[in-house]
JSON list of C-alpha atoms in Angstrom, two decimals:
[
{"chain": "A", "resi": 224, "resn": "MET", "atom": "CA", "xyz": [-5.65, -10.04, 28.41]},
{"chain": "A", "resi": 225, "resn": "ASN", "atom": "CA", "xyz": [-2.56, -9.97, 26.24]},
{"chain": "A", "resi": 226, "resn": "THR", "atom": "CA", "xyz": [-1.89, -13.69, 26.39]},
{"chain": "A", "resi": 227, "resn": "PRO", "atom": "CA", "xyz": [0.17, -14.90, 23.43]},
{"chain": "A", "resi": 228, "resn": "LEU", "atom": "CA", "xyz": [-1.31, -17.52, 21.15]},
{"chain": "A", "resi": 229, "resn": "PRO", "atom": "CA", "xyz": [-0.07, -21.09, 21.47]},
{"chain": "A", "resi": 230, "resn": "ARG", "atom": "CA", "xyz": [3.07, -21.72, 19.42]},
{"chain": "A", "resi": 231, "resn": "TRP", "atom": "CA", "xyz": [1.51, -24.63, 17.48]},
{"chain": "A", "resi": 232, "resn": "TRP", "atom": "CA", "xyz": [-1.36, -22.34, 16.42]},
{"chain": "A", "resi": 233, "resn": "VAL", "atom": "CA", "xyz": [0.99, -19.59, 15.18]},
{"chain": "A", "resi": 234, "resn": "ILE", "atom": "CA", "xyz": [3.04, -22.14, 13.22]},
{"chain": "A", "resi": 235, "resn": "ALA", "atom": "CA", "xyz": [-0.12, -23.60, 11.66]},
{"chain": "A", "resi": 236, "resn": "PHE", "atom": "CA", "xyz": [-1.28, -20.10, 10.74]},
{"chain": "A", "resi": 237, "resn": "TYR", "atom": "CA", "xyz": [2.00, -19.28, 8.97]},
{"chain": "A", "resi": 238, "resn": "LEU", "atom": "CA", "xyz": [1.95, -22.65, 7.20]},
{"chain": "A", "resi": 239, "resn": "THR", "atom": "CA", "xyz": [-1.50, -21.88, 5.79]},
{"chain": "A", "resi": 240, "resn": "ILE", "atom": "CA", "xyz": [-0.18, -18.57, 4.44]},
{"chain": "A", "resi": 241, "resn": "VAL", "atom": "CA", "xyz": [2.76, -20.35, 2.77]},
{"chain": "A", "resi": 242, "resn": "TRP", "atom": "CA", "xyz": [0.35, -22.98, 1.39]},
{"chain": "A", "resi": 243, "resn": "ALA", "atom": "CA", "xyz": [-1.93, -20.27, -0.05]},
{"chain": "A", "resi": 244, "resn": "VAL", "atom": "CA", "xyz": [0.95, -18.47, -1.79]},
{"chain": "A", "resi": 245, "resn": "GLY", "atom": "CA", "xyz": [2.17, -21.78, -3.22]},
{"chain": "A", "resi": 246, "resn": "TYR", "atom": "CA", "xyz": [-1.35, -22.60, -4.41]},
{"chain": "A", "resi": 247, "resn": "TRP", "atom": "CA", "xyz": [-1.64, -19.21, -6.14]},
{"chain": "A", "resi": 248, "resn": "ILE", "atom": "CA", "xyz": [1.61, -19.87, -8.00]},
{"chain": "A", "resi": 249, "resn": "VAL", "atom": "CA", "xyz": [0.89, -23.47, -9.04]},
{"chain": "A", "resi": 250, "resn": "TYR", "atom": "CA", "xyz": [-2.84, -23.28, -9.96]},
{"chain": "A", "resi": 251, "resn": "PRO", "atom": "CA", "xyz": [-4.89, -20.65, -11.81]},
{"chain": "A", "resi": 252, "resn": "ALA", "atom": "CA", "xyz": [-6.11, -18.26, -9.16]},
{"chain": "A", "resi": 253, "resn": "TRP", "atom": "CA", "xyz": [-5.96, -14.55, -9.91]},
{"chain": "A", "resi": 254, "resn": "PRO", "atom": "CA", "xyz": [-8.69, -13.04, -12.06]},
{"chain": "A", "resi": 255, "resn": "LEU", "atom": "CA", "xyz": [-7.45, -10.61, -14.68]},
{"chain": "A", "resi": 256, "resn": "LEU", "atom": "CA", "xyz": [-9.47, -8.24, -16.86]},
{"chain": "A", "resi": 257, "resn": "TRP", "atom": "CA", "xyz": [-10.21, -10.75, -19.65]},
{"chain": "A", "resi": 258, "resn": "SER", "atom": "CA", "xyz": [-9.06, -14.10, -18.27]},
{"chain": "A", "resi": 259, "resn": "ASN", "atom": "CA", "xyz": [-7.13, -15.38, -15.25]},
{"chain": "A", "resi": 260, "resn": "THR", "atom": "CA", "xyz": [-3.61, -16.42, -14.32]},
{"chain": "A", "resi": 261, "resn": "THR", "atom": "CA", "xyz": [-2.80, -19.88, -15.64]},
{"chain": "A", "resi": 262, "resn": "GLY", "atom": "CA", "xyz": [-0.43, -21.08, -12.91]},
{"chain": "A", "resi": 263, "resn": "ILE", "atom": "CA", "xyz": [2.72, -23.13, -13.35]},
{"chain": "A", "resi": 264, "resn": "LEU", "atom": "CA", "xyz": [0.79, -26.36, -14.00]},
{"chain": "A", "resi": 265, "resn": "ARG", "atom": "CA", "xyz": [-1.51, -24.66, -16.54]},
{"chain": "A", "resi": 266, "resn": "TYR", "atom": "CA", "xyz": [-4.34, -26.81, -15.17]},
{"chain": "A", "resi": 267, "resn": "SER", "atom": "CA", "xyz": [-7.87, -26.00, -16.26]},
{"chain": "A", "resi": 268, "resn": "SER", "atom": "CA", "xyz": [-10.95, -27.82, -15.02]},
{"chain": "A", "resi": 269, "resn": "ARG", "atom": "CA", "xyz": [-12.83, -26.33, -17.99]},
{"chain": "A", "resi": 270, "resn": "ALA", "atom": "CA", "xyz": [-10.44, -28.09, -20.34]},
{"chain": "A", "resi": 271, "resn": "ASP", "atom": "CA", "xyz": [-11.08, -31.35, -18.48]},
{"chain": "A", "resi": 272, "resn": "VAL", "atom": "CA", "xyz": [-14.84, -30.91, -18.88]},
{"chain": "A", "resi": 273, "resn": "ALA", "atom": "CA", "xyz": [-14.45, -30.10, -22.59]},
{"chain": "A", "resi": 274, "resn": "VAL", "atom": "CA", "xyz": [-12.42, -33.29, -23.10]},
{"chain": "A", "resi": 275, "resn": "GLU", "atom": "CA", "xyz": [-14.98, -35.37, -21.20]},
{"chain": "A", "resi": 276, "resn": "LEU", "atom": "CA", "xyz": [-17.84, -33.90, -23.26]},
{"chain": "A", "resi": 277, "resn": "ALA", "atom": "CA", "xyz": [-15.97, -34.59, -26.50]},
{"chain": "A", "resi": 278, "resn": "ASN", "atom": "CA", "xyz": [-15.40, -38.19, -25.41]},
{"chain": "A", "resi": 279, "resn": "LEU", "atom": "CA", "xyz": [-19.08, -38.53, -24.54]},
{"chain": "A", "resi": 280, "resn": "GLU", "atom": "CA", "xyz": [-20.13, -37.17, -27.93]},
{"chain": "A", "resi": 281, "resn": "GLU", "atom": "CA", "xyz": [-17.77, -39.63, -29.61]},
{"chain": "A", "resi": 282, "resn": "ILE", "atom": "CA", "xyz": [-19.35, -42.50, -27.69]},
{"chain": "A", "resi": 283, "resn": "ARG", "atom": "CA", "xyz": [-22.88, -41.28, -28.47]},
{"chain": "A", "resi": 284, "resn": "GLY", "atom": "CA", "xyz": [-22.07, -40.31, -32.07]},
{"chain": "A", "resi": 285, "resn": "GLU", "atom": "CA", "xyz": [-23.86, -42.98, -34.11]},
{"chain": "A", "resi": 286, "resn": "LYS", "atom": "CA", "xyz": [-26.75, -43.23, -31.68]},
{"chain": "A", "resi": 287, "resn": "MET", "atom": "CA", "xyz": [-27.34, -39.47, -31.75]},
{"chain": "A", "resi": 288, "resn": "VAL", "atom": "CA", "xyz": [-27.24, -39.39, -35.55]},
{"chain": "A", "resi": 289, "resn": "ALA", "atom": "CA", "xyz": [-29.81, -42.21, -35.62]},
{"chain": "A", "resi": 290, "resn": "LEU", "atom": "CA", "xyz": [-31.96, -40.40, -33.06]},
{"chain": "A", "resi": 291, "resn": "GLY", "atom": "CA", "xyz": [-31.83, -37.15, -35.01]},
{"chain": "A", "resi": 292, "resn": "ALA", "atom": "CA", "xyz": [-32.79, -38.85, -38.27]},
{"chain": "A", "resi": 293, "resn": "ALA", "atom": "CA", "xyz": [-35.65, -40.93, -36.83]},
{"chain": "A", "resi": 294, "resn": "SER", "atom": "CA", "xyz": [-39.25, -39.83, -36.78]},
{"chain": "A", "resi": 295, "resn": "LEU", "atom": "CA", "xyz": [-41.32, -39.94, -33.60]},
{"chain": "A", "resi": 296, "resn": "ALA", "atom": "CA", "xyz": [-43.00, -43.15, -34.79]},
{"chain": "A", "resi": 297, "resn": "ASP", "atom": "CA", "xyz": [-39.63, -44.80, -35.48]},
{"chain": "A", "resi": 298, "resn": "ILE", "atom": "CA", "xyz": [-38.36, -43.81, -32.03]},
{"chain": "A", "resi": 299, "resn": "GLU", "atom": "CA", "xyz": [-41.45, -45.34, -30.42]},
{"chain": "A", "resi": 300, "resn": "LYS", "atom": "CA", "xyz": [-40.90, -48.64, -32.24]},
{"chain": "A", "resi": 301, "resn": "ASP", "atom": "CA", "xyz": [-37.16, -48.98, -31.42]},
{"chain": "A", "resi": 302, "resn": "PRO", "atom": "CA", "xyz": [-36.58, -49.68, -27.68]},
{"chain": "A", "resi": 303, "resn": "ALA", "atom": "CA", "xyz": [-32.94, -48.53, -27.81]},
{"chain": "A", "resi": 304, "resn": "LEU", "atom": "CA", "xyz": [-33.81, -45.21, -29.48]},
{"chain": "A", "resi": 305, "resn": "LEU", "atom": "CA", "xyz": [-36.75, -44.74, -27.12]},
{"chain": "A", "resi": 306, "resn": "ALA", "atom": "CA", "xyz": [-34.50, -45.25, -24.08]},
{"chain": "A", "resi": 307, "resn": "LEU", "atom": "CA", "xyz": [-31.95, -42.78, -25.47]},
{"chain": "A", "resi": 308, "resn": "ALA", "atom": "CA", "xyz": [-34.65, -40.23, -26.31]},
{"chain": "A", "resi": 309, "resn": "ARG", "atom": "CA", "xyz": [-36.13, -40.51, -22.82]},
{"chain": "A", "resi": 310, "resn": "ALA", "atom": "CA", "xyz": [-32.74, -40.11, -21.15]},
{"chain": "A", "resi": 311, "resn": "ARG", "atom": "CA", "xyz": [-31.87, -37.06, -23.24]},
{"chain": "A", "resi": 312, "resn": "GLY", "atom": "CA", "xyz": [-35.40, -35.71, -22.90]},
{"chain": "A", "resi": 313, "resn": "LYS", "atom": "CA", "xyz": [-35.17, -35.88, -19.11]},
{"chain": "A", "resi": 314, "resn": "THR", "atom": "CA", "xyz": [-32.13, -33.60, -19.19]},
{"chain": "A", "resi": 315, "resn": "VAL", "atom": "CA", "xyz": [-33.71, -31.16, -21.63]},
{"chain": "A", "resi": 316, "resn": "PHE", "atom": "CA", "xyz": [-36.94, -31.14, -19.60]},
{"chain": "A", "resi": 317, "resn": "GLY", "atom": "CA", "xyz": [-34.98, -30.37, -16.43]},
{"chain": "A", "resi": 318, "resn": "ASP", "atom": "CA", "xyz": [-33.15, -27.50, -18.12]},
{"chain": "A", "resi": 319, "resn": "ASN", "atom": "CA", "xyz": [-36.07, -25.96, -20.00]},
{"chain": "A", "resi": 320, "resn": "CYS", "atom": "CA", "xyz": [-39.46, -27.12, -18.75]},
{"chain": "A", "resi": 321, "resn": "ALA", "atom": "CA", "xyz": [-38.99, -27.79, -15.03]},
{"chain": "A", "resi": 322, "resn": "PRO", "atom": "CA", "xyz": [-38.72, -24.11, -14.02]},
{"chain": "A", "resi": 323, "resn": "CYS", "atom": "CA", "xyz": [-42.38, -23.63, -15.03]},
{"chain": "A", "resi": 324, "resn": "HIS", "atom": "CA", "xyz": [-43.92, -27.11, -14.96]},
{"chain": "A", "resi": 325, "resn": "GLY", "atom": "CA", "xyz": [-41.94, -28.39, -11.95]},
{"chain": "A", "resi": 326, "resn": "SER", "atom": "CA", "xyz": [-39.31, -31.13, -11.80]},
{"chain": "A", "resi": 327, "resn": "GLY", "atom": "CA", "xyz": [-42.04, -33.77, -11.54]},
{"chain": "A", "resi": 328, "resn": "ALA", "atom": "CA", "xyz": [-44.15, -32.09, -14.28]},
{"chain": "A", "resi": 329, "resn": "ALA", "atom": "CA", "xyz": [-46.95, -31.49, -11.77]},
{"chain": "A", "resi": 330, "resn": "GLY", "atom": "CA", "xyz": [-47.24, -27.84, -12.81]},
{"chain": "A", "resi": 331, "resn": "ALA", "atom": "CA", "xyz": [-47.31, -24.73, -10.69]},
{"chain": "A", "resi": 332, "resn": "LYS", "atom": "CA", "xyz": [-49.60, -21.74, -10.31]},
{"chain": "A", "resi": 333, "resn": "GLY", "atom": "CA", "xyz": [-50.35, -20.59, -13.83]},
{"chain": "A", "resi": 334, "resn": "PHE", "atom": "CA", "xyz": [-48.56, -23.55, -15.46]},
{"chain": "A", "resi": 335, "resn": "PRO", "atom": "CA", "xyz": [-50.36, -26.77, -16.45]},
{"chain": "A", "resi": 336, "resn": "ASN", "atom": "CA", "xyz": [-49.84, -30.21, -14.96]},
{"chain": "A", "resi": 337, "resn": "LEU", "atom": "CA", "xyz": [-48.25, -32.49, -17.57]},
{"chain": "A", "resi": 338, "resn": "ASN", "atom": "CA", "xyz": [-48.92, -35.72, -15.64]},
{"chain": "A", "resi": 339, "resn": "ASP", "atom": "CA", "xyz": [-52.64, -35.95, -16.24]},
{"chain": "A", "resi": 340, "resn": "ASP", "atom": "CA", "xyz": [-54.57, -36.77, -19.41]},
{"chain": "A", "resi": 341, "resn": "ASP", "atom": "CA", "xyz": [-56.05, -33.28, -19.74]},
{"chain": "A", "resi": 342, "resn": "TRP", "atom": "CA", "xyz": [-53.75, -31.49, -22.18]},
{"chain": "A", "resi": 343, "resn": "LEU", "atom": "CA", "xyz": [-54.55, -27.99, -23.39]},
{"chain": "A", "resi": 344, "resn": "TRP", "atom": "CA", "xyz": [-53.12, -28.45, -26.87]},
{"chain": "A", "resi": 345, "resn": "GLY", "atom": "CA", "xyz": [-53.43, -32.24, -27.26]},
{"chain": "A", "resi": 346, "resn": "GLY", "atom": "CA", "xyz": [-51.44, -35.07, -25.70]},
{"chain": "A", "resi": 347, "resn": "SER", "atom": "CA", "xyz": [-50.34, -37.09, -28.73]},
{"chain": "A", "resi": 348, "resn": "LEU", "atom": "CA", "xyz": [-46.63, -37.11, -29.57]},
{"chain": "A", "resi": 349, "resn": "ASP", "atom": "CA", "xyz": [-47.22, -35.05, -32.71]},
{"chain": "A", "resi": 350, "resn": "GLN", "atom": "CA", "xyz": [-49.29, -32.47, -30.84]},
{"chain": "A", "resi": 351, "resn": "ILE", "atom": "CA", "xyz": [-46.73, -32.23, -28.03]},
{"chain": "A", "resi": 352, "resn": "MET", "atom": "CA", "xyz": [-43.94, -31.84, -30.59]},
{"chain": "A", "resi": 353, "resn": "GLU", "atom": "CA", "xyz": [-45.89, -29.05, -32.32]},
{"chain": "A", "resi": 354, "resn": "THR", "atom": "CA", "xyz": [-46.42, -27.23, -29.02]},
{"chain": "A", "resi": 355, "resn": "ILE", "atom": "CA", "xyz": [-42.73, -27.50, -28.15]},
{"chain": "A", "resi": 356, "resn": "ARG", "atom": "CA", "xyz": [-41.60, -26.51, -31.64]},
{"chain": "A", "resi": 357, "resn": "TYR", "atom": "CA", "xyz": [-43.91, -23.49, -32.10]},
{"chain": "A", "resi": 358, "resn": "GLY", "atom": "CA", "xyz": [-44.66, -22.55, -28.51]},
{"chain": "A", "resi": 359, "resn": "ALA", "atom": "CA", "xyz": [-47.82, -20.78, -27.45]},
{"chain": "A", "resi": 360, "resn": "ARG", "atom": "CA", "xyz": [-47.20, -17.19, -28.50]},
{"chain": "A", "resi": 361, "resn": "SER", "atom": "CA", "xyz": [-44.62, -17.15, -31.25]},
{"chain": "A", "resi": 362, "resn": "GLY", "atom": "CA", "xyz": [-46.80, -15.62, -33.98]},
{"chain": "A", "resi": 363, "resn": "HIS", "atom": "CA", "xyz": [-46.35, -18.69, -36.17]},
{"chain": "A", "resi": 364, "resn": "ALA", "atom": "CA", "xyz": [-49.45, -20.00, -37.94]},
{"chain": "A", "resi": 365, "resn": "LYS", "atom": "CA", "xyz": [-49.26, -23.28, -35.97]},
{"chain": "A", "resi": 366, "resn": "THR", "atom": "CA", "xyz": [-48.81, -21.63, -32.58]},
{"chain": "A", "resi": 367, "resn": "HIS", "atom": "CA", "xyz": [-51.28, -21.64, -29.70]},
{"chain": "A", "resi": 368, "resn": "GLU", "atom": "CA", "xyz": [-52.46, -18.68, -27.65]},
{"chain": "A", "resi": 369, "resn": "GLY", "atom": "CA", "xyz": [-50.81, -18.91, -24.25]},
{"chain": "A", "resi": 370, "resn": "GLN", "atom": "CA", "xyz": [-47.59, -18.19, -22.38]},
{"chain": "A", "resi": 371, "resn": "MET", "atom": "CA", "xyz": [-45.28, -21.06, -23.39]},
{"chain": "A", "resi": 372, "resn": "LEU", "atom": "CA", "xyz": [-42.16, -20.06, -25.29]},
{"chain": "A", "resi": 373, "resn": "ALA", "atom": "CA", "xyz": [-41.14, -21.77, -28.52]},
{"chain": "A", "resi": 374, "resn": "PHE", "atom": "CA", "xyz": [-38.15, -24.08, -28.21]},
{"chain": "A", "resi": 375, "resn": "GLY", "atom": "CA", "xyz": [-35.02, -22.28, -29.46]},
{"chain": "A", "resi": 376, "resn": "LYS", "atom": "CA", "xyz": [-37.00, -19.33, -30.87]},
{"chain": "A", "resi": 377, "resn": "ASP", "atom": "CA", "xyz": [-37.48, -16.92, -27.98]},
{"chain": "A", "resi": 378, "resn": "GLY", "atom": "CA", "xyz": [-33.91, -17.14, -26.70]},
{"chain": "A", "resi": 379, "resn": "VAL", "atom": "CA", "xyz": [-34.89, -19.02, -23.56]},
{"chain": "A", "resi": 380, "resn": "LEU", "atom": "CA", "xyz": [-35.60, -22.66, -24.35]},
{"chain": "A", "resi": 381, "resn": "LYS", "atom": "CA", "xyz": [-32.45, -24.09, -25.90]},
{"chain": "A", "resi": 382, "resn": "ALA", "atom": "CA", "xyz": [-30.70, -27.39, -26.26]},
{"chain": "A", "resi": 383, "resn": "GLY", "atom": "CA", "xyz": [-27.90, -27.61, -23.70]},
{"chain": "A", "resi": 384, "resn": "PRO", "atom": "CA", "xyz": [-24.45, -29.15, -24.12]},
{"chain": "A", "resi": 385, "resn": "ASP", "atom": "CA", "xyz": [-25.87, -32.51, -23.12]},
{"chain": "A", "resi": 386, "resn": "SER", "atom": "CA", "xyz": [-28.90, -32.48, -25.43]}
]
């Protein structure tokens, strides 16, 4: 039972070792205490993502300023702003609301369904905005009694890099 391995297999094995060593030298690979090795190429996928996000913000710049300055009523009247708000809102909902209310907003045990017309704290845009802004237990005078966190106040619900 001491049959040697096929020569092609041994050569392939040694080539993978050489490839791995070369990869470690060329690309960032080894974790250090506070960072990692940079590699000969000094390539960083994080830097690529940062550049792409900066380019995206540049493209969205004027539209995002207009969206931030508009009231809810103005957003409803302008189809372009409404489309942008819905697209951005979908991302923010997925990051912040979906863990409790579900990705389809159908709710879960202990969390209300947002698809129906029966809203605990009112279903108008202003009432929804107030619930999101003040939450349901923040201690603010405009808060509701419940379990929902206030957006950006309790350290959980926050605007992400794409919001």
